[in-house]
Coordinates of C-alpha atoms in Angstrom, one line a residue:
Chain A
M1 CA -19.1 -20.6 19.6
F2 CA -15.7 -18.7 20.5
Y3 CA -12.9 -20.6 23.0
Q4 CA -9.4 -18.8 23.6
T5 CA -8.2 -22.7 23.6
K6 CA -4.4 -23.2 24.9
F7 CA -4.3 -24.7 21.1
R8 CA -4.7 -20.6 20.0
S9 CA -2.8 -18.9 22.8
I10 CA 0.4 -20.6 21.6
T11 CA -0.6 -20.2 17.8
L12 CA -0.9 -16.5 18.2
I13 CA 2.1 -15.8 20.3
A14 CA 4.3 -18.6 17.5
A15 CA 3.0 -16.7 15.1
L16 CA 3.5 -13.0 16.9
I17 CA 7.1 -14.3 17.9
F18 CA 7.4 -15.3 14.2
L19 CA 6.7 -11.8 12.7
A20 CA 9.2 -9.9 15.5
S21 CA 11.9 -12.1 14.4
Y22 CA 11.0 -11.9 11.2
A23 CA 11.4 -8.1 10.9
S24 CA 14.2 -7.6 13.4
F25 CA 16.4 -10.2 11.9
G26 CA 15.3 -9.7 7.9
S27 CA 15.8 -5.9 6.1
Y28 CA 14.1 -2.9 5.7
F29 CA 11.7 -5.1 2.9
A30 CA 11.0 -7.5 5.8
R31 CA 9.5 -5.4 7.6
E32 CA 7.9 -3.9 5.2
I33 CA 6.6 -7.3 4.4
V34 CA 5.7 -7.6 8.5
V35 CA 3.8 -4.3 7.8
E36 CA 1.5 -5.6 4.9
I37 CA 1.2 -8.7 7.1
I38 CA 0.3 -6.7 10.0
I39 CA -2.3 -4.6 8.2
L40 CA -4.1 -7.3 6.6
A41 CA -4.2 -9.4 9.7
I42 CA -5.9 -7.2 12.2
L43 CA -8.8 -6.2 8.6
A44 CA -9.3 -10.2 8.3
I45 CA -9.7 -10.4 12.3
S46 CA -12.6 -7.6 12.1
L47 CA -14.0 -9.9 9.6
D48 CA -13.7 -13.0 10.6
L49 CA -15.9 -11.3 13.5
C50 CA -18.3 -10.7 11.4
A51 CA -18.5 -13.2 8.7
G52 CA -17.4 -16.3 10.8
F53 CA -19.4 -15.3 14.1
G54 CA -22.3 -13.3 12.9
G55 CA -22.7 -14.9 9.2
M56 CA -22.5 -11.3 8.0
V57 CA -20.0 -11.7 4.6
S58 CA -19.0 -8.3 4.4
L59 CA -17.4 -6.8 1.2
C60 CA -16.8 -3.4 2.7
H61 CA -14.5 -4.2 5.2
G62 CA -11.7 -2.9 3.1
A63 CA -13.8 1.0 2.5
I64 CA -14.5 1.3 6.3
M65 CA -10.8 0.8 6.8
G66 CA -10.4 3.2 4.1
V67 CA -12.6 5.6 5.6
A68 CA -10.7 5.7 9.0
A69 CA -7.5 5.9 6.9
Y70 CA -8.8 9.3 5.3
A71 CA -10.4 10.4 8.1
F72 CA -7.5 10.9 10.5
A73 CA -5.6 12.1 6.9
I74 CA -8.2 14.6 6.9
M75 CA -7.7 15.4 10.4
S76 CA -4.0 15.7 10.7
A77 CA -2.9 16.7 7.1
K78 CA -6.0 18.8 5.9
L79 CA -7.0 20.8 8.8
G80 CA -4.3 20.3 10.7
W81 CA -5.4 18.9 14.2
P82 CA -2.9 17.1 16.1
L83 CA -2.3 13.6 15.5
F84 CA -3.9 11.6 18.2
P85 CA -7.1 13.3 18.4
S86 CA -7.2 12.7 14.5
A87 CA -6.7 9.0 14.8
L88 CA -9.7 9.0 17.0
I89 CA -12.0 10.7 15.0
G90 CA -10.5 8.4 12.5
L91 CA -11.6 5.6 14.5
L92 CA -14.8 7.1 14.8
A93 CA -15.6 7.9 11.5
A94 CA -14.9 3.7 11.4
V95 CA -17.1 2.5 13.6
V96 CA -20.5 5.2 12.8
V97 CA -19.7 4.0 9.0
S98 CA -19.2 0.6 9.6
G99 CA -22.4 0.8 12.0
L100 CA -24.7 2.4 9.8
V101 CA -23.7 0.1 6.9
G102 CA -25.0 -2.7 9.3
W103 CA -27.7 -0.8 10.6
V104 CA -29.4 -0.5 6.9
T105 CA -28.3 -3.8 6.3
A106 CA -29.4 -5.5 8.9
R107 CA -32.2 -7.3 7.6
T108 CA -31.2 -8.8 4.4
N109 CA -29.0 -12.0 4.1
G110 CA -27.0 -14.0 2.4
I111 CA -26.3 -12.8 -1.0
F112 CA -28.6 -9.7 -0.4
F113 CA -25.7 -8.8 2.0
I114 CA -22.8 -9.3 0.6
M115 CA -24.2 -7.2 -2.5
A116 CA -25.8 -4.3 0.0
T117 CA -22.2 -4.2 1.4
L118 CA -20.3 -4.3 -1.6
A119 CA -22.4 -1.1 -2.8
F120 CA -22.5 0.5 0.3
G121 CA -18.0 -0.2 -0.2
Q122 CA -18.1 1.1 -3.8
M123 CA -20.3 3.6 -3.2
A124 CA -16.9 5.0 -0.1
Y125 CA -14.7 4.5 -3.0
T126 CA -16.0 6.3 -5.7
F127 CA -16.8 9.1 -3.5
F128 CA -12.7 9.6 -2.2
F129 CA -12.0 8.3 -6.1
K130 CA -14.0 11.6 -7.4
S131 CA -13.4 14.3 -4.5
R132 CA -11.2 16.6 -6.2
W133 CA -10.4 17.9 -2.7
L134 CA -8.4 14.3 -1.6
G135 CA -6.7 13.7 -4.3
G136 CA -8.7 11.9 -6.3
D137 CA -7.0 8.8 -7.8
D138 CA -3.7 10.0 -7.0
G139 CA -4.7 9.7 -3.5
M140 CA -3.2 12.0 -1.0
G141 CA -0.4 12.2 1.1
G142 CA 1.2 15.1 3.7
I143 CA 0.4 12.2 6.9
S144 CA 3.2 12.3 9.9
R145 CA 3.2 9.0 12.3
F146 CA 3.0 9.5 15.7
D147 CA 5.5 11.4 18.1
L148 CA 6.2 9.0 20.3
S149 CA 9.4 10.7 21.6
A150 CA 8.3 11.4 24.8
I151 CA 8.4 7.8 26.3
G152 CA 11.5 6.6 24.3
L153 CA 10.2 5.4 20.8
E154 CA 11.5 6.6 17.4
M155 CA 8.6 6.4 15.5
N156 CA 10.3 6.4 11.7
N157 CA 12.4 3.8 12.3
S158 CA 10.7 1.0 11.0
L159 CA 11.8 -1.1 13.1
T160 CA 10.4 0.3 16.1
F161 CA 6.9 1.4 13.8
T162 CA 6.5 -2.9 13.0
Y163 CA 6.8 -3.9 16.9
L164 CA 4.3 -0.7 17.9
G165 CA 2.1 -2.5 14.7
L166 CA 2.7 -6.2 16.0
G167 CA 1.4 -4.4 19.5
V168 CA -1.9 -2.7 17.9
L169 CA -2.0 -7.0 16.4
L170 CA -2.2 -8.2 19.4
L171 CA -4.4 -5.7 20.6
A172 CA -7.3 -5.7 17.9
Y173 CA -6.6 -10.0 18.8
G174 CA -7.1 -9.6 22.5
L175 CA -10.2 -7.3 22.4
T176 CA -12.1 -9.4 19.8
A177 CA -11.1 -12.4 22.0
M178 CA -13.0 -10.7 24.5
V179 CA -16.3 -9.3 23.3
M180 CA -16.6 -12.9 21.4
R181 CA -16.2 -14.3 25.2
S182 CA -18.9 -12.2 26.4
G183 CA -22.5 -12.4 26.4
F184 CA -22.4 -9.9 23.2
G185 CA -20.6 -12.5 21.1
R186 CA -22.1 -15.3 22.3
T187 CA -25.9 -13.5 21.3
L188 CA -24.3 -12.8 17.4
S189 CA -23.1 -16.8 17.5
G190 CA -26.8 -17.4 18.3
I191 CA -28.1 -15.1 15.7
H192 CA -25.6 -16.8 13.4
V193 CA -27.2 -20.1 14.3
N194 CA -31.1 -19.4 14.6
E195 CA -32.3 -15.9 14.3
D196 CA -35.6 -16.3 14.8
R197 CA -34.8 -18.2 18.4
M198 CA -32.9 -15.2 18.8
K199 CA -35.4 -12.9 18.3
A200 CA -38.0 -15.6 20.2
L201 CA -35.7 -15.3 22.9
G202 CA -36.4 -11.0 23.4
V203 CA -33.2 -9.6 21.2
N204 CA -33.6 -7.1 18.7
T205 CA -31.3 -8.5 16.6
A206 CA -31.3 -6.9 14.1
A207 CA -29.5 -3.9 16.7
H208 CA -27.1 -6.6 17.9
R209 CA -25.7 -7.1 14.2
A210 CA -25.1 -3.2 13.5
K211 CA -23.5 -2.9 17.1
A212 CA -21.4 -5.9 15.3
M213 CA -20.2 -4.2 12.6
A214 CA -19.8 -1.4 14.4
F215 CA -17.3 -3.3 16.9
S216 CA -15.9 -4.6 14.0
G217 CA -15.6 -1.6 12.5
F218 CA -13.1 -0.1 15.0
I219 CA -11.4 -2.8 14.6
A220 CA -10.7 -2.5 10.9
G221 CA -10.4 0.7 11.7
L222 CA -6.9 0.1 13.8
A223 CA -5.7 -1.1 10.4
G224 CA -6.7 1.7 8.2
L225 CA -4.5 4.2 10.9
I226 CA -1.7 1.7 10.9
A227 CA -2.1 1.6 7.3
A228 CA -2.0 5.5 6.4
Q229 CA 1.0 5.8 9.1
H230 CA 2.6 3.3 7.4
T231 CA 3.0 4.9 3.9
L232 CA 2.7 8.3 5.0
Y233 CA 0.1 8.6 2.2
I234 CA -3.3 6.7 1.2
S235 CA -5.0 6.4 -1.7
P236 CA -9.1 5.0 -2.8
E237 CA -6.9 2.0 -3.6
L238 CA -8.1 0.8 0.5
L239 CA -11.2 1.1 -0.7
I240 CA -12.3 -0.9 -3.3
W241 CA -13.9 -4.0 -3.4
T242 CA -10.7 -6.0 -3.8
T243 CA -9.5 -5.3 -0.9
S244 CA -11.8 -6.8 1.2
G245 CA -12.4 -9.9 -1.0
E246 CA -8.8 -10.1 -0.3
A247 CA -9.5 -10.0 3.5
L248 CA -11.6 -12.5 3.2
I249 CA -9.3 -14.7 1.2
V250 CA -7.3 -14.5 4.0
V251 CA -9.6 -15.5 6.9
I252 CA -11.3 -18.7 4.4
L253 CA -7.3 -19.8 4.1
G254 CA -7.0 -18.9 7.7
G255 CA -10.1 -20.4 9.1
L256 CA -13.4 -19.0 9.6
G257 CA -14.5 -18.3 12.9
T258 CA -11.0 -18.9 14.5
L259 CA -9.7 -15.6 15.3
V260 CA -6.4 -17.2 15.2
G261 CA -6.5 -18.4 11.8
P262 CA -6.8 -14.5 10.2
V263 CA -3.9 -14.2 11.4
I264 CA -2.3 -17.5 10.1
G265 CA -3.9 -16.3 6.5
A266 CA -2.1 -13.2 6.6
I267 CA 1.1 -14.3 7.1
L268 CA 0.7 -17.6 4.3
L269 CA -0.7 -14.8 1.8
V270 CA 1.9 -12.4 2.0
L271 CA 4.9 -14.3 2.3
M272 CA 3.5 -16.3 -0.8
K273 CA 2.6 -13.4 -2.8
H274 CA 6.0 -12.2 -2.3
E275 CA 7.7 -15.4 -2.7
I276 CA 5.4 -16.3 -5.4
S277 CA 6.1 -13.1 -7.5
D278 CA 10.1 -13.5 -7.7
Y279 CA 9.5 -16.4 -9.8
T280 CA 6.9 -15.6 -11.5
D281 CA 4.3 -12.5 -13.0
Y282 CA 1.0 -15.0 -12.4
W283 CA 1.2 -15.5 -8.3
H284 CA -2.7 -14.3 -8.8
A285 CA -3.7 -17.8 -10.3
F286 CA -1.5 -19.4 -7.9
I287 CA -3.6 -17.5 -5.0
G288 CA -6.9 -17.9 -7.1
L289 CA -6.4 -22.0 -7.2
V290 CA -4.9 -22.1 -3.6
L291 CA -8.6 -20.9 -2.6
I292 CA -10.6 -23.1 -4.8
F293 CA -8.4 -25.6 -3.6
T294 CA -9.2 -24.6 0.2
V295 CA -13.0 -24.2 -0.5
L296 CA -13.2 -27.8 -1.6
A297 CA -11.2 -29.6 0.7
G298 CA -14.4 -28.1 3.5
G299 CA -13.5 -24.7 4.0
R300 CA -11.8 -24.9 7.2
G301 CA -8.8 -23.4 6.2
V302 CA -5.3 -24.2 7.2
F303 CA -5.4 -23.0 10.6
G304 CA -9.0 -24.4 11.0
Q305 CA -8.1 -27.7 9.3
I306 CA -5.2 -28.5 12.4
E307 CA -7.1 -27.4 14.9
Y308 CA -10.4 -29.9 13.5
W309 CA -7.5 -32.9 13.6
L310 CA -6.1 -32.5 17.2
N311 CA -9.6 -32.2 18.0
S312 CA -10.9 -35.1 16.2
L313 CA -7.7 -37.2 17.9
R314 CA -8.2 -36.0 21.7
S315 CA -11.7 -36.6 21.7
R316 CA -11.3 -40.0 20.1
H317 CA -9.2 -40.5 22.6
H318 CA -10.7 -39.1 25.7
D319 CA -14.4 -40.3 24.4
P320 CA -15.1 -42.4 22.0
D321 CA -18.4 -42.5 21.3
N322 CA -18.5 -38.1 20.6
H323 CA -15.5 -37.4 18.3
Q324 CA -18.0 -36.4 15.2
T325 CA -19.1 -33.8 16.6
A326 CA -16.0 -32.4 18.3
G327 CA -13.7 -29.8 16.6
K328 CA -16.7 -28.6 14.4
P329 CA -15.7 -25.2 13.5
Q330 CA -17.6 -22.3 15.2
G331 CA -20.2 -20.6 12.4
G332 CA -18.5 -22.2 9.0
D333 CA -21.8 -24.8 8.1
H334 CA -23.9 -22.0 8.4
A335 CA -22.4 -19.3 6.4
Chain B
M1 CA -27.4 21.2 -26.3
D2 CA -29.4 20.7 -29.2
L3 CA -32.4 17.8 -29.9
S4 CA -29.4 15.5 -31.4
F5 CA -27.5 15.7 -28.6
W6 CA -29.8 14.4 -26.3
I7 CA -30.7 11.6 -29.4
L8 CA -27.2 11.2 -29.7
Q9 CA -27.0 10.1 -25.4
F10 CA -30.0 8.1 -25.8
L11 CA -28.6 6.3 -28.3
N12 CA -25.4 5.3 -26.6
A13 CA -27.5 4.6 -22.9
M14 CA -29.5 2.4 -25.2
Q15 CA -26.1 0.8 -26.2
Y16 CA -24.0 0.4 -22.9
S17 CA -28.0 -1.1 -21.4
M18 CA -27.9 -3.5 -24.6
L19 CA -24.3 -4.0 -23.6
L20 CA -25.3 -4.9 -19.6
F21 CA -28.8 -6.9 -20.5
L22 CA -26.2 -9.7 -22.3
L23 CA -24.2 -10.4 -19.1
S24 CA -26.9 -9.7 -16.9
I25 CA -29.5 -12.0 -18.3
G26 CA -27.0 -15.2 -18.0
L27 CA -26.3 -14.6 -14.5
T28 CA -30.0 -13.2 -13.6
V29 CA -30.9 -16.6 -14.8
I30 CA -28.5 -18.8 -13.4
F31 CA -28.7 -17.4 -10.0
G32 CA -32.6 -18.2 -10.6
L33 CA -32.3 -21.5 -11.3
L34 CA -29.3 -23.0 -10.1
H35 CA -29.4 -20.2 -6.7
F36 CA -25.1 -20.2 -7.9
V37 CA -24.0 -16.5 -7.9
N38 CA -20.8 -16.2 -10.8
L39 CA -18.7 -13.6 -10.0
A40 CA -16.4 -15.6 -12.9
H41 CA -19.5 -14.5 -15.5
A42 CA -17.9 -11.1 -16.2
S43 CA -14.1 -13.4 -16.7
L44 CA -16.3 -15.5 -19.4
Y45 CA -17.1 -11.8 -20.8
M46 CA -13.5 -10.7 -21.2
M47 CA -12.5 -14.2 -22.4
G48 CA -15.0 -13.9 -25.2
A49 CA -13.5 -10.4 -26.1
Y50 CA -9.8 -12.1 -26.2
I51 CA -10.9 -15.6 -28.0
G52 CA -12.8 -13.1 -30.6
I53 CA -10.0 -11.3 -31.0
S54 CA -7.8 -14.9 -31.9
V55 CA -10.4 -16.2 -34.0
A56 CA -10.6 -13.0 -36.6
A57 CA -6.9 -12.6 -36.6
L58 CA -6.8 -16.6 -37.7
T59 CA -9.6 -16.3 -40.1
G60 CA -9.7 -12.8 -40.8
S61 CA -13.0 -12.5 -40.8
F62 CA -15.3 -10.3 -38.1
W63 CA -18.0 -12.8 -38.7
A64 CA -15.8 -15.6 -38.1
A65 CA -14.9 -14.2 -34.5
F66 CA -18.3 -13.7 -33.9
F67 CA -19.7 -16.6 -34.3
L68 CA -17.2 -19.0 -32.6
A69 CA -16.1 -17.0 -30.1
P70 CA -19.7 -17.9 -28.0
V71 CA -19.1 -21.3 -28.5
I72 CA -15.5 -21.2 -26.8
V73 CA -16.7 -19.7 -24.1
T74 CA -19.4 -22.2 -23.4
L75 CA -17.5 -24.7 -24.0
I76 CA -14.7 -23.5 -21.1
G77 CA -18.3 -23.2 -19.3
A78 CA -19.3 -26.6 -19.5
M79 CA -16.0 -27.1 -18.3
L80 CA -16.3 -24.8 -15.3
Y81 CA -19.9 -26.6 -14.7
F82 CA -18.4 -29.7 -14.4
T83 CA -15.5 -28.8 -12.6
L84 CA -16.8 -26.9 -9.9
I85 CA -20.0 -25.4 -10.4
D86 CA -22.1 -28.5 -10.0
R87 CA -20.5 -29.4 -6.7
M88 CA -20.9 -25.4 -5.7
R89 CA -24.3 -25.2 -6.1
T90 CA -25.8 -26.2 -2.7
A91 CA -22.2 -24.8 -0.8
G92 CA -24.1 -21.2 -0.1
P93 CA -23.2 -17.5 -0.8
M94 CA -19.8 -16.7 0.7
N95 CA -18.4 -20.2 -0.7
Q96 CA -19.5 -19.5 -4.0
V97 CA -18.2 -15.8 -3.7
L98 CA -15.3 -17.3 -3.1
V99 CA -14.7 -20.1 -5.4
T100 CA -15.7 -17.9 -8.1
F101 CA -13.5 -15.2 -6.8
G102 CA -10.7 -17.0 -7.2
L103 CA -11.9 -18.2 -10.9
I104 CA -11.2 -13.8 -11.7
F105 CA -8.0 -14.8 -10.4
I106 CA -7.4 -17.8 -12.5
F107 CA -8.6 -16.4 -16.1
L108 CA -7.2 -12.8 -15.2
D109 CA -4.1 -14.4 -15.3
L110 CA -4.7 -16.6 -18.1
V111 CA -5.0 -14.1 -19.9
R112 CA -2.0 -12.5 -19.5
M113 CA -0.1 -15.4 -20.1
G114 CA -2.1 -15.8 -23.8
W115 CA -1.9 -12.2 -24.8
G116 CA -0.1 -10.2 -22.7
D117 CA -0.7 -7.1 -20.7
I118 CA -1.7 -4.3 -23.1
A119 CA -5.2 -3.3 -24.6
L120 CA -5.9 -4.6 -28.0
G121 CA -8.7 -4.0 -30.3
L122 CA -10.4 -5.5 -33.1
D123 CA -11.8 -4.0 -36.3
G124 CA -15.6 -4.2 -36.5
P125 CA -17.1 -5.5 -40.1
Q126 CA -16.2 -4.2 -43.0
S127 CA -20.5 -3.6 -43.8
L128 CA -20.6 -1.9 -40.7
S129 CA -17.4 0.6 -40.4
G130 CA -19.0 4.0 -41.3
T131 CA -21.9 6.1 -39.6
T132 CA -25.4 5.2 -40.2
R133 CA -28.0 8.4 -40.7
F134 CA -30.8 7.4 -37.7
L135 CA -33.2 9.6 -35.8
G136 CA -31.9 12.4 -37.9
V137 CA -28.3 11.9 -36.3
D138 CA -25.2 10.2 -37.2
Y139 CA -24.4 7.2 -35.4
P140 CA -21.9 4.5 -35.3
A141 CA -23.6 1.8 -37.3
Y142 CA -21.6 -0.7 -35.4
R143 CA -23.1 0.7 -32.2
L144 CA -26.3 0.5 -33.6
F145 CA -26.4 -3.1 -34.7
I146 CA -25.2 -3.8 -30.8
I147 CA -28.6 -1.9 -29.8
A148 CA -30.2 -4.0 -32.1
L149 CA -28.5 -7.3 -31.2
G150 CA -29.8 -6.6 -27.7
L151 CA -33.4 -6.2 -28.8
G152 CA -32.8 -9.2 -30.7
V153 CA -32.1 -11.2 -27.6
M154 CA -34.4 -9.9 -25.7
T155 CA -37.3 -10.9 -27.7
T156 CA -35.8 -14.0 -28.5
M157 CA -35.4 -14.7 -24.7
W158 CA -38.7 -13.3 -24.0
F159 CA -40.7 -16.0 -26.5
I160 CA -38.6 -18.8 -25.3
L161 CA -39.4 -18.4 -21.5
S162 CA -42.7 -17.3 -22.0
R163 CA -43.8 -19.2 -25.5
T164 CA -41.7 -22.7 -25.5
Q165 CA -42.0 -26.1 -23.7
I166 CA -38.8 -25.7 -22.3
G167 CA -39.2 -21.7 -21.2
A168 CA -42.0 -23.5 -19.2
M169 CA -39.5 -26.2 -17.7
I170 CA -37.2 -23.5 -16.8
R171 CA -40.2 -20.9 -15.6
A172 CA -41.6 -24.1 -13.0
S173 CA -38.0 -25.1 -12.1
V174 CA -37.1 -21.4 -11.0
E175 CA -40.4 -21.5 -9.0
N176 CA -40.1 -24.7 -7.5
T177 CA -37.6 -26.9 -8.4
D178 CA -38.5 -30.2 -6.5
M179 CA -41.8 -30.0 -7.7
A180 CA -40.3 -29.9 -11.2
A181 CA -38.8 -32.7 -11.2
A182 CA -41.1 -34.1 -9.4
M183 CA -43.3 -33.4 -12.6
G184 CA -40.4 -35.5 -14.9
I185 CA -38.0 -32.4 -15.7
N186 CA -34.7 -33.4 -16.1
V187 CA -33.5 -30.4 -13.6
S188 CA -29.7 -31.0 -14.1
T189 CA -30.0 -31.4 -18.0
L190 CA -31.9 -27.8 -17.4
F191 CA -29.8 -26.6 -15.2
F192 CA -26.7 -27.5 -17.4
L193 CA -28.5 -26.1 -20.5
V194 CA -29.3 -22.7 -19.0
F195 CA -26.1 -23.0 -17.7
C196 CA -24.5 -22.6 -21.2
F197 CA -26.5 -20.3 -22.7
G198 CA -25.6 -18.2 -20.2
C199 CA -21.9 -18.7 -20.5
A200 CA -22.4 -18.0 -24.9
L201 CA -24.5 -14.6 -24.2
A202 CA -21.4 -13.5 -21.8
G203 CA -19.2 -14.6 -24.6
L204 CA -21.6 -13.0 -27.2
A205 CA -21.5 -9.9 -25.2
G206 CA -17.6 -10.0 -25.1
V207 CA -16.9 -10.4 -28.7
A208 CA -19.7 -7.5 -29.7
A209 CA -17.9 -5.4 -27.4
A210 CA -14.2 -6.0 -28.2
P211 CA -14.4 -3.7 -31.5
I212 CA -16.4 -0.4 -28.9
L213 CA -13.9 -1.2 -25.6
S214 CA -10.7 -2.9 -27.0
A215 CA -9.8 -5.7 -25.0
T216 CA -7.8 -5.4 -21.1
T217 CA -7.3 -8.0 -17.8
T218 CA -9.5 -5.5 -16.4
M219 CA -12.9 -5.0 -18.2
G220 CA -13.8 -8.1 -16.8
I221 CA -13.9 -6.6 -13.1
T222 CA -14.8 -3.3 -14.5
I223 CA -18.3 -4.5 -16.0
L224 CA -18.8 -7.1 -13.1
I225 CA -19.6 -4.4 -10.6
P226 CA -22.7 -2.9 -12.6
T227 CA -24.3 -6.2 -14.2
L228 CA -24.1 -7.6 -10.6
I229 CA -26.2 -4.0 -9.5
V230 CA -28.3 -4.8 -12.6
V231 CA -29.0 -8.1 -11.4
V232 CA -30.3 -6.8 -8.2
I233 CA -31.9 -4.4 -8.6
G234 CA -34.1 -6.0 -11.3
G235 CA -34.8 -8.6 -8.9
L236 CA -32.2 -12.6 -9.2
G237 CA -33.4 -14.7 -11.9
S238 CA -36.1 -12.5 -13.6
L239 CA -35.6 -12.1 -17.1
E240 CA -38.1 -8.5 -16.9
G241 CA -35.7 -7.6 -14.6
A242 CA -32.8 -7.5 -16.3
I243 CA -34.6 -5.6 -18.9
A244 CA -35.4 -3.4 -17.1
G245 CA -32.5 -3.2 -14.5
S246 CA -29.3 -2.5 -17.5
I247 CA -32.1 0.1 -19.4
I248 CA -32.4 2.1 -16.1
I249 CA -28.3 1.6 -15.2
G250 CA -27.4 2.2 -18.5
F251 CA -29.4 6.1 -18.8
M252 CA -28.5 6.2 -15.3
E253 CA -24.8 6.2 -15.5
T254 CA -24.7 7.5 -19.8
F255 CA -27.2 10.7 -19.0
G256 CA -25.8 11.1 -15.4
A257 CA -22.2 11.6 -16.5
V258 CA -23.3 14.2 -18.6
M259 CA -25.6 16.0 -16.6
I260 CA -24.2 15.5 -13.2
P261 CA -20.7 14.5 -13.9
S262 CA -19.6 14.9 -10.1
F263 CA -22.4 13.0 -8.9
S264 CA -23.2 10.3 -10.9
A265 CA -20.6 7.7 -9.9
V266 CA -22.0 7.9 -7.0
L267 CA -25.3 7.6 -7.9
T268 CA -26.0 3.8 -9.2
Y269 CA -25.0 2.4 -5.7
V270 CA -27.4 5.2 -4.0
L271 CA -29.8 3.5 -6.2
L272 CA -28.4 0.2 -5.5
A273 CA -28.9 0.8 -1.8
V274 CA -32.0 2.2 -1.5
V275 CA -33.7 -0.8 -3.6
L276 CA -32.0 -3.1 -1.5
I277 CA -33.4 -1.6 1.5
W278 CA -36.8 -0.6 0.8
R279 CA -37.1 -3.6 -2.1
P280 CA -34.5 -6.5 -1.2
Q281 CA -36.2 -9.0 -3.8
G282 CA -35.8 -6.6 -6.6
L283 CA -38.1 -4.2 -8.7
I284 CA -39.4 -7.5 -10.7
P285 CA -38.2 -10.4 -8.9
A286 CA -38.7 -13.7 -9.8
R287 CA -41.5 -15.9 -8.7
G288 CA -40.6 -18.3 -5.9

């Protein structure tokens, strides 16, 4: 179950302040990195909602993000719709696709769920890859950014765009945290821990999981909109399964089922990638080693591990009998 | 399009199916027995191709590469088994996917460090260089050799699994590991042997594919998805499933590309989705 603890709030605010100052004091290139972090963090939050709380390890979240980006680009660049309605269509497309995938796969578990989402994701990827109308593997351009000059924001300024992106990240986090704290989120965690018991309580677990996927698709869609607006160009690369794999790495690196963890994980992964690629071409191997180490070290992730230490420290202080159950990462044991 | 065109396509489909079979059989038996999802299986296939190229360059003989590459890949697999695979067996599918995803990254960079980013070719054996007249068409002898190799492995596997004692032990362990252990089968040794055998087949597939496809750093990740689809469609852990799955996918991709080029790539995923919804245990599931 999710609790918005003080430690989580502080970490999140610190992370946002770090990103904002990194963008404001850094060069244009630093802002590019921050936007990359924002996109990956939102996608990872969306995946954490499914994998961390619902136990649904999805390998199609990159594809859902890409569907939103493509739907937005098709409406605005191909059909000439205004930008805001196009963005809404983009989000709607992500919600519908994600909900459908969730509905169809609601009865599969474990490795079968992973494979099924992989299949649906690759199906979408192949569709856009092969579609001549949408530029195929060359991708499509002609996308424009929102015109917010009415409220005095110049979106083509990279700093303004980055700040706005941080705002969307905060929004995505806030929405997800709110939903996870509601009865809906509690029920989802309940299904993850013991689906039969939730069924016995009268919950339509399949429908609930599908709804969770649909909501998660909405969050992933936000990432897709930023991705499309950021480079003003989209390609099928967004949808390929390794994008989803990268999001999964971010979630596990930061801390599964913590929502703050994915933000921390995204910062770590992107910065590592850029720092290491300055020295060597072989950053993939490094990420692979970090990933294996994270899983072998207990799979709590960087943020999750720190939280675990803090919690066991605190409970040893207050209640010496109860310290072994404290700080158990939500959902991490059943994934 | 006359008959010879279709025979040609049939042989192409057979050859692709056999390649998929060599990879998927290892993956599926490892899953059936160890309940381990090894995404890095395709990386071992890639290692097989590159190691084969190096061995062939050193010895000047394709056959030396053909026999040595699987052995070396098996040694790599055994190393993986003792460092990672064995302790990840009970860690749940998500952790297994993550760890083997990490292995894919590591193998990718190992190959780039060792052999570079350029695609490398491997010359097939001299004796199989030309074309042969087969079923009324001229077909490359080496590709016929791959078909024969796949059919040979298939028959051997079938024989081992259904007619020998070790086969009975494997089947018993797939069905119920605890009971098999209680009956005196050394399950952990069996796990290790089966894992090594799967790695050897992956290496064999790699070195066998190198003369046709040439070795690239993306070859593992390219074949991984069709292989996983074969395994899931056929039914995790089952030999018959892997046979049926590889033939279905091999023929669907080959004939799909000829007959409905714009739709063929999506077709496989549609099939997988349909199977997962209607028969999540696969077409011919292993018992247990």
